XYZ file of N, CA and C in Angstrom:
579
model
N 38.368 -127.700 -69.705
C 38.939 -127.265 -68.461
C 40.420 -127.575 -68.370
N 40.843 -128.662 -68.976
C 42.257 -128.987 -68.992
C 43.057 -127.935 -69.748
N 42.472 -127.358 -70.781
C 43.129 -126.339 -71.573
C 43.378 -125.089 -70.733
N 42.376 -124.701 -69.919
C 42.515 -123.518 -69.075
C 43.592 -123.727 -68.017
N 43.689 -124.900 -67.451
C 44.689 -125.178 -66.426
C 46.086 -125.181 -67.042
N 46.240 -125.802 -68.161
C 47.573 -125.847 -68.763
C 48.014 -124.460 -69.237
N 47.067 -123.643 -69.684
C 47.396 -122.283 -70.074
C 47.824 -121.480 -68.847
N 47.149 -121.645 -67.724
C 47.511 -120.966 -66.475
C 48.869 -121.445 -65.983
N 49.146 -122.726 -66.110
C 50.444 -123.268 -65.705
C 51.566 -122.690 -66.568
N 51.319 -122.596 -67.871
C 52.341 -122.028 -68.760
C 52.628 -120.581 -68.405
N 51.602 -119.811 -68.111
C 51.794 -118.409 -67.728
C 52.575 -118.318 -66.420
N 52.239 -119.187 -65.462
C 52.932 -119.204 -64.177
C 54.404 -119.586 -64.364
N 54.661 -120.607 -65.160
C 56.039 -121.035 -65.429
C 56.821 -119.930 -66.147
N 56.186 -119.267 -67.109
C 56.847 -118.183 -67.837
C 57.216 -117.047 -66.878
N 56.289 -116.705 -65.990
C 56.556 -115.648 -65.004
C 57.698 -116.048 -64.066
N 57.715 -117.299 -63.637
C 58.793 -117.770 -62.759
C 60.139 -117.722 -63.480
N 60.122 -118.128 -64.736
C 61.353 -118.101 -65.534
C 61.835 -116.664 -65.738
N 60.905 -115.769 -66.035
C 61.265 -114.359 -66.221
C 61.802 -113.764 -64.928
N 61.177 -114.092 -63.806
C 61.639 -113.595 -62.506
C 63.031 -114.131 -62.178
N 63.265 -115.405 -62.444
C 64.582 -115.999 -62.195
C 65.647 -115.344 -63.073
N 65.301 -115.062 -64.332
C 66.241 -114.397 -65.237
C 66.585 -112.994 -64.742
N 65.572 -112.242 -64.315
C 65.802 -110.900 -63.779
C 66.678 -110.941 -62.523
N 66.418 -111.898 -61.649
C 67.233 -112.022 -60.436
C 68.689 -112.325 -60.785
N 68.894 -113.195 -61.765
C 70.268 -113.501 -62.204
C 70.952 -112.257 -62.766
N 70.231 -111.484 -63.590
C 70.802 -110.269 -64.162
C 71.165 -109.261 -63.072
N 70.272 -109.071 -62.108
C 70.547 -108.125 -61.026
C 71.733 -108.578 -60.180
N 71.853 -109.884 -59.937
C 72.988 -110.359 -59.140
C 74.302 -110.187 -59.903
N 74.259 -110.373 -61.231
C 75.466 -110.144 -62.037
C 75.851 -108.665 -62.029
N 74.860 -107.780 -62.148
C 75.149 -106.345 -62.097
C 75.709 -105.938 -60.745
N 75.157 -106.493 -59.679
C 75.647 -106.162 -58.332
C 77.072 -106.662 -58.147
N 77.388 -107.829 -58.687
C 78.738 -108.376 -58.571
C 79.730 -107.562 -59.386
N 79.276 -106.977 -60.482
C 80.174 -106.196 -61.336
C 80.521 -104.845 -60.734
N 79.688 -104.310 -59.840
C 79.960 -103.016 -59.215
C 81.075 -103.169 -58.201
N 82.056 -102.243 -58.182
C 83.111 -102.343 -57.185
C 82.546 -102.076 -55.796
N 83.050 -102.831 -54.842
C 82.609 -102.630 -53.472
C 83.177 -101.318 -52.962
N 82.391 -100.566 -52.190
C 82.896 -99.286 -51.664
C 84.160 -99.466 -50.849
N 84.268 -100.561 -50.104
C 85.466 -100.784 -49.294
C 86.686 -101.013 -50.175
N 86.495 -101.761 -51.276
C 87.625 -102.044 -52.161
C 88.138 -100.764 -52.797
N 87.235 -99.900 -53.288
C 87.679 -98.659 -53.908
C 88.257 -97.708 -52.860
N 87.718 -97.749 -51.640
C 88.270 -96.908 -50.575
C 89.683 -97.363 -50.227
N 89.906 -98.666 -50.170
C 91.245 -99.132 -49.831
C 92.220 -98.842 -50.969
N 91.756 -98.863 -52.216
C 92.617 -98.513 -53.343
C 93.003 -97.036 -53.265
N 92.050 -96.182 -52.908
C 92.339 -94.753 -52.736
C 93.329 -94.542 -51.592
N 93.162 -95.291 -50.507
C 94.096 -95.191 -49.381
C 95.490 -95.648 -49.798
N 95.565 -96.720 -50.574
C 96.864 -97.222 -51.047
C 97.549 -96.182 -51.928
N 96.783 -95.544 -52.806
C 97.362 -94.506 -53.665
C 97.854 -93.341 -52.823
N 97.065 -92.935 -51.823
C 97.466 -91.821 -50.958
C 98.749 -92.157 -50.210
N 98.868 -93.383 -49.720
C 100.087 -93.790 -49.015
C 101.291 -93.827 -49.969
N 101.059 -94.303 -51.185
C 102.139 -94.353 -52.172
C 102.589 -92.945 -52.543
N 101.644 -92.016 -52.705
C 101.994 -90.632 -53.009
C 102.791 -90.036 -51.856
N 102.374 -90.304 -50.620
C 103.102 -89.805 -49.454
C 104.542 -90.301 -49.468
N 104.744 -91.571 -49.758
C 106.107 -92.119 -49.795
C 106.953 -91.440 -50.871
N 106.380 -91.246 -52.043
C 107.129 -90.611 -53.132
C 107.453 -89.161 -52.777
N 106.475 -88.428 -52.245
C 106.708 -87.029 -51.879
C 107.788 -86.931 -50.801
N 107.696 -87.768 -49.770
C 108.721 -87.740 -48.719
C 110.090 -88.137 -49.269
N 110.096 -89.066 -50.212
C 111.357 -89.450 -50.844
C 111.982 -88.299 -51.617
N 111.163 -87.606 -52.394
C 111.659 -86.448 -53.145
C 112.205 -85.395 -52.184
N 111.448 -85.102 -51.133
C 111.875 -84.086 -50.162
C 113.176 -84.471 -49.461
N 113.383 -85.753 -49.239
C 114.595 -86.174 -48.534
C 115.853 -86.024 -49.394
N 115.687 -85.953 -50.707
C 116.838 -85.767 -51.595
C 116.991 -84.327 -52.073
N 116.296 -83.424 -51.427
C 116.392 -82.002 -51.775
C 117.173 -81.271 -50.688
N 117.924 -80.248 -51.106
C 118.690 -79.419 -50.160
C 118.382 -77.955 -50.438
N 118.036 -77.241 -49.367
C 117.715 -75.825 -49.447
C 118.943 -75.011 -49.072
N 119.043 -73.766 -49.527
C 120.194 -72.922 -49.163
C 120.368 -72.828 -47.649
N 119.257 -72.746 -46.918
C 119.279 -72.808 -45.458
C 118.341 -73.951 -45.082
N 118.923 -75.026 -44.556
C 118.120 -76.202 -44.233
C 117.172 -75.917 -43.075
N 115.883 -76.129 -43.285
C 114.922 -75.906 -42.203
C 114.963 -77.065 -41.201
N 114.801 -76.737 -39.915
C 114.747 -77.784 -38.892
C 113.475 -78.600 -39.051
N 112.395 -77.920 -39.404
C 111.123 -78.561 -39.668
C 110.695 -78.148 -41.066
N 110.515 -79.133 -41.926
C 110.166 -78.857 -43.316
C 108.693 -78.471 -43.407
N 108.399 -77.366 -44.073
C 107.026 -76.862 -44.219
C 106.528 -77.165 -45.626
N 105.574 -78.085 -45.705
C 104.971 -78.470 -46.977
C 103.555 -77.895 -47.025
N 103.274 -77.096 -48.034
C 101.953 -76.485 -48.184
C 101.218 -77.155 -49.340
N 99.980 -77.528 -49.090
C 99.122 -78.130 -50.105
C 98.218 -77.022 -50.641
N 98.269 -76.824 -51.959
C 97.534 -75.732 -52.588
C 96.596 -76.306 -53.640
N 95.330 -75.933 -53.544
C 94.342 -76.380 -54.516
C 93.742 -77.730 -54.154
N 92.631 -78.078 -54.804
C 91.996 -79.378 -54.570
C 92.915 -80.511 -55.026
N 93.037 -81.537 -54.193
C 93.916 -82.666 -54.487
C 93.170 -83.981 -54.319
N 93.705 -85.024 -54.912
C 93.103 -86.353 -54.787
C 93.854 -87.246 -53.812
N 95.163 -87.037 -53.668
C 95.990 -88.027 -52.992
C 96.708 -87.523 -51.735
N 96.240 -86.464 -51.112
C 96.975 -85.910 -49.973
C 96.394 -86.278 -48.618
N 95.369 -87.123 -48.579
C 94.765 -87.473 -47.296
C 95.800 -88.003 -46.305
N 96.636 -88.913 -46.750
C 97.653 -89.489 -45.868
C 98.724 -88.456 -45.524
N 99.093 -87.655 -46.475
C 100.132 -86.637 -46.275
C 99.697 -85.576 -45.267
N 98.425 -85.210 -45.295
C 97.914 -84.164 -44.404
C 97.873 -84.592 -42.941
N 98.019 -85.871 -42.681
C 98.041 -86.354 -41.303
C 99.342 -85.970 -40.600
N 100.311 -85.519 -41.386
C 101.619 -85.185 -40.830
C 102.588 -86.320 -41.120
N 103.833 -85.989 -41.213
C 104.802 -87.006 -41.578
C 106.161 -86.667 -40.992
N 107.026 -87.648 -41.021
C 108.412 -87.474 -40.607
C 109.277 -88.112 -41.678
N 110.317 -87.412 -42.075
C 111.225 -87.962 -43.070
C 112.042 -89.089 -42.449
N 112.668 -89.888 -43.282
C 113.490 -90.998 -42.810
C 114.629 -90.502 -41.913
N 115.048 -89.261 -42.122
C 116.129 -88.684 -41.313
C 115.636 -88.259 -39.933
N 114.342 -88.310 -39.709
C 113.779 -87.896 -38.434
C 113.269 -86.468 -38.435
N 113.504 -85.733 -39.520
C 113.036 -84.355 -39.603
C 111.520 -84.344 -39.796
N 110.800 -83.625 -38.934
C 109.339 -83.561 -39.090
C 108.941 -82.713 -40.297
N 107.829 -83.096 -40.900
C 107.270 -82.359 -42.028
C 105.919 -81.811 -41.578
N 105.831 -80.500 -41.504
C 104.590 -79.828 -41.149
C 103.807 -79.602 -42.434
N 102.623 -80.221 -42.528
C 101.816 -80.136 -43.740
C 100.556 -79.340 -43.429
N 100.256 -78.364 -44.286
C 99.029 -77.585 -44.117
C 98.519 -77.131 -45.474
N 97.220 -76.841 -45.513
C 96.581 -76.359 -46.734
C 96.604 -74.838 -46.754
N 96.855 -74.281 -47.930
C 96.787 -72.836 -48.141
C 96.046 -72.564 -49.443
N 95.446 -71.393 -49.529
C 94.823 -70.979 -50.777
C 95.902 -70.543 -51.759
N 95.667 -70.755 -53.022
C 96.635 -70.359 -54.046
C 96.866 -68.850 -54.033
N 95.885 -68.098 -53.579
C 96.004 -66.641 -53.556
C 96.761 -66.114 -52.333
N 97.150 -66.989 -51.433
C 97.880 -66.578 -50.237
C 99.240 -66.013 -50.649
N 99.479 -64.758 -50.325
C 100.717 -64.091 -50.729
C 101.952 -64.499 -49.939
N 101.780 -65.323 -48.908
C 102.931 -65.700 -48.077
C 103.467 -67.093 -48.385
N 102.986 -67.714 -49.435
C 103.413 -69.087 -49.751
C 104.933 -69.161 -49.899
N 105.524 -68.254 -50.637
C 106.968 -68.300 -50.885
C 107.777 -68.158 -49.599
N 107.258 -67.431 -48.620
C 108.018 -67.239 -47.380
C 107.642 -68.233 -46.281
N 106.464 -68.820 -46.356
C 106.014 -69.734 -45.299
C 106.074 -71.204 -45.683
N 106.510 -71.508 -46.897
C 106.544 -72.891 -47.359
C 107.923 -73.210 -47.941
N 108.467 -74.349 -47.546
C 109.714 -74.825 -48.143
C 109.417 -75.653 -49.394
N 108.237 -76.234 -49.409
C 107.795 -77.010 -50.559
C 106.285 -76.841 -50.714
N 105.822 -77.012 -51.951
C 104.412 -76.820 -52.267
C 103.937 -78.024 -53.069
N 102.829 -78.604 -52.615
C 102.159 -79.680 -53.340
C 100.968 -79.034 -54.032
N 100.987 -79.019 -55.363
C 99.993 -78.279 -56.138
C 98.948 -79.235 -56.704
N 97.691 -78.957 -56.374
C 96.577 -79.733 -56.901
C 96.026 -79.094 -58.157
N 94.732 -79.230 -58.348
C 94.081 -78.672 -59.536
C 93.852 -77.178 -59.338
N 94.421 -76.403 -60.227
C 94.260 -74.950 -60.216
C 93.914 -74.490 -61.619
N 93.213 -73.380 -61.697
C 92.954 -72.767 -62.996
C 94.252 -72.181 -63.538
N 94.276 -71.886 -64.819
C 95.501 -71.363 -65.444
C 95.977 -70.069 -64.794
N 95.058 -69.155 -64.498
C 95.449 -67.890 -63.865
C 96.020 -68.114 -62.470
N 95.356 -68.966 -61.679
C 95.857 -69.264 -60.330
C 97.246 -69.887 -60.390
N 97.415 -70.833 -61.298
C 98.697 -71.525 -61.452
C 99.791 -70.536 -61.855
N 99.477 -69.659 -62.798
C 100.449 -68.660 -63.252
C 100.862 -67.741 -62.111
N 99.877 -67.249 -61.341
C 100.189 -66.375 -60.204
C 101.024 -67.110 -59.153
N 100.666 -68.366 -58.876
C 101.406 -69.141 -57.881
C 102.861 -69.289 -58.282
N 103.105 -69.736 -59.508
C 104.485 -69.956 -59.927
C 105.246 -68.644 -60.111
N 104.552 -67.569 -60.429
C 105.215 -66.252 -60.479
C 105.693 -65.853 -59.094
N 104.890 -66.139 -58.069
C 105.292 -65.797 -56.699
C 106.448 -66.667 -56.204
N 106.608 -67.859 -56.790
C 107.683 -68.764 -56.368
C 108.977 -68.555 -57.143
N 108.933 -67.808 -58.227
C 110.117 -67.591 -59.061
C 111.237 -66.960 -58.238
N 112.390 -67.595 -58.300
C 113.559 -67.085 -57.583
C 113.590 -67.435 -56.103
N 112.569 -68.127 -55.610
C 112.513 -68.522 -54.207
C 112.913 -69.992 -54.073
N 113.591 -70.362 -52.989
C 113.973 -71.764 -52.813
C 112.794 -72.602 -52.299
N 111.830 -72.826 -53.177
C 110.642 -73.604 -52.841
C 110.536 -74.753 -53.831
N 110.470 -75.961 -53.315
C 110.326 -77.144 -54.153
C 108.839 -77.344 -54.431
N 108.472 -77.481 -55.687
C 107.062 -77.664 -56.036
C 106.833 -79.027 -56.673
N 105.734 -79.648 -56.252
C 105.330 -80.954 -56.766
C 103.883 -80.820 -57.227
N 103.632 -81.115 -58.491
C 102.257 -81.062 -59.014
C 101.661 -82.453 -59.005
N 100.410 -82.510 -58.605
C 99.727 -83.796 -58.565
C 99.430 -84.301 -59.974
N 99.181 -83.409 -60.900
C 98.899 -83.801 -62.280
C 100.171 -83.813 -63.106
N 100.415 -84.897 -63.809
C 101.629 -85.024 -64.605
C 101.694 -84.089 -65.789
N 100.549 -83.552 -66.208
C 100.528 -82.686 -67.385
C 101.032 -81.281 -67.081
N 101.333 -80.979 -65.836
C 101.739 -79.621 -65.462
C 103.252 -79.434 -65.418
N 104.021 -80.406 -65.841
C 105.470 -80.309 -65.704
C 106.093 -79.267 -66.617
N 105.391 -78.802 -67.592
C 105.940 -77.779 -68.477
C 105.586 -76.377 -67.999
N 104.815 -76.274 -66.900
C 104.290 -74.988 -66.485
C 105.013 -74.391 -65.284
N 105.927 -75.090 -64.652
C 106.646 -74.474 -63.548
C 106.981 -75.379 -62.389
N 106.301 -76.489 -62.225
C 106.608 -77.389 -61.123
C 107.964 -78.044 -61.327
N 108.642 -78.304 -60.227
C 109.892 -79.037 -60.304
C 109.622 -80.511 -60.576
N 108.619 -81.061 -59.862
C 108.256 -82.467 -59.994
C 106.779 -82.585 -60.334
N 106.448 -83.590 -61.143
C 105.069 -83.857 -61.514
C 104.796 -85.342 -61.312
N 103.792 -85.633 -60.498
C 103.465 -87.020 -60.192
C 102.632 -87.653 -61.289
N 102.832 -88.929 -61.470
C 102.013 -89.751 -62.358
C 101.497 -90.901 -61.503
N 100.214 -90.843 -61.178
C 99.612 -91.831 -60.290
C 98.778 -92.797 -61.119
N 99.054 -94.086 -60.960
C 98.251 -95.112 -61.625
C 97.828 -96.131 -60.569
N 97.069 -97.127 -61.008
C 96.626 -98.152 -60.062
C 97.807 -98.923 -59.483
N 98.859 -99.086 -60.273
C 99.961 -99.944 -59.866
C 101.107 -99.222 -59.173
N 101.325 -97.952 -59.502
C 102.481 -97.268 -58.930
C 102.362 -95.757 -59.067
N 103.261 -95.087 -58.368
C 103.380 -93.636 -58.473
C 104.776 -93.359 -59.021
N 104.844 -92.636 -60.109
C 106.127 -92.233 -60.673
C 106.120 -90.714 -60.801
N 107.210 -90.153 -61.274
C 107.266 -88.702 -61.395
C 108.173 -88.289 -62.533
N 107.970 -87.058 -62.959
C 108.826 -86.418 -63.957
C 109.496 -85.233 -63.294
N 110.613 -84.808 -63.863
C 111.339 -83.646 -63.345
C 111.423 -82.602 -64.442
N 111.138 -81.358 -64.082
C 111.312 -80.237 -64.990
C 112.679 -79.633 -64.661
N 113.689 -80.006 -65.428
C 115.070 -79.596 -65.135
C 115.250 -78.087 -65.182
N 114.535 -77.415 -66.060
C 114.614 -75.965 -66.147
C 114.136 -75.324 -64.841
N 113.014 -75.818 -64.317
C 112.487 -75.290 -63.052
C 113.413 -75.616 -61.892
N 114.005 -76.794 -61.906
C 114.955 -77.171 -60.843
C 116.137 -76.213 -60.851
N 116.674 -75.912 -62.026
C 117.839 -75.031 -62.137
C 117.541 -73.622 -61.616
N 116.305 -73.163 -61.795
C 115.952 -71.803 -61.370
C 115.458 -71.712 -59.926
N 115.202 -72.839 -59.280
C 114.531 -72.816 -57.978
C 115.435 -72.444 -56.806
N 116.712 -72.744 -56.901
C 117.587 -72.530 -55.751
C 117.622 -73.739 -54.826
N 116.793 -74.739 -55.101
C 116.798 -75.987 -54.335
C 117.647 -76.985 -55.103
N 118.594 -77.607 -54.402
C 119.436 -78.608 -55.057
C 118.792 -79.986 -54.908
N 118.778 -80.720 -56.004
C 118.191 -82.061 -56.021
C 119.305 -83.058 -56.305
N 119.361 -84.103 -55.497
C 120.393 -85.138 -55.675
C 120.244 -85.770 -57.059
N 121.351 -85.997 -57.760
C 121.289 -86.571 -59.117
C 120.574 -87.919 -59.195
N 120.577 -88.689 -58.113
C 119.884 -89.989 -58.119
C 118.398 -89.827 -58.387
N 117.808 -88.785 -57.837
C 116.387 -88.544 -58.045
C 116.136 -88.176 -59.504
N 117.034 -87.405 -60.063
C 116.883 -87.022 -61.465
C 116.964 -88.255 -62.362
N 117.848 -89.199 -62.004
C 117.955 -90.439 -62.773
C 116.690 -91.292 -62.628
N 116.129 -91.331 -61.419
C 114.907 -92.114 -61.200
C 113.763 -91.627 -62.073
N 113.701 -90.337 -62.280
C 112.597 -89.793 -63.073
C 112.686 -90.204 -64.530
N 113.869 -90.550 -64.988
C 114.033 -90.935 -66.397
C 113.607 -92.371 -66.653
N 113.507 -93.165 -65.595
C 113.084 -94.555 -65.760
C 111.621 -94.609 -66.135
N 111.308 -95.418 -67.086
C 109.931 -95.587 -67.529
C 109.223 -96.542 -66.587
N 107.958 -96.247 -66.249
C 107.213 -97.172 -65.405
C 107.036 -98.519 -66.092
N 107.050 -99.571 -65.291
C 106.867 -100.910 -65.831
C 105.429 -101.045 -66.322
N 105.289 -101.694 -67.452
C 103.939 -101.927 -67.972
C 103.458 -103.270 -67.457
N 102.246 -103.319 -66.928
C 101.731 -104.570 -66.364
C 101.458 -105.609 -67.408
């Protein structure tokens, strides 16, 4: 009878040990998952940083006829425009009217002073930039890989900062004048953490 009891005790202890091990593993996995609030606040921080960079770029741009209210159109799906879409005011006090438009909207060149371009297919992107050719419209692409395709500015968003590149050829053809300081800023390499 002692053998049966000790065998039952060993099984019970083994089960308790296995259960404790599983609980430890699950708690480690739960701790390793990012908290939804933390990732949401990181997304909000990126959106605010993008807004600051976009407003900064716009403040150093000059149009042939300066608009009293700057019209910024957001085209295509974007990741970082939540803060920008709330509306903004430049440091000079000039309001920035921000609205979403479809890439196929034929009035973008006449109704927008600047365009924030999100993810578009190649055909949509080609049509959009063809419609902007020769028009004084400043374009900013959310993806940095699009700077060779027609945008004046291309954002590079990372966890630590937002930087940008300038397509000098597109700037020269746009009719929008960009202050040389902004062009110099784009040449600076982002700091490596």
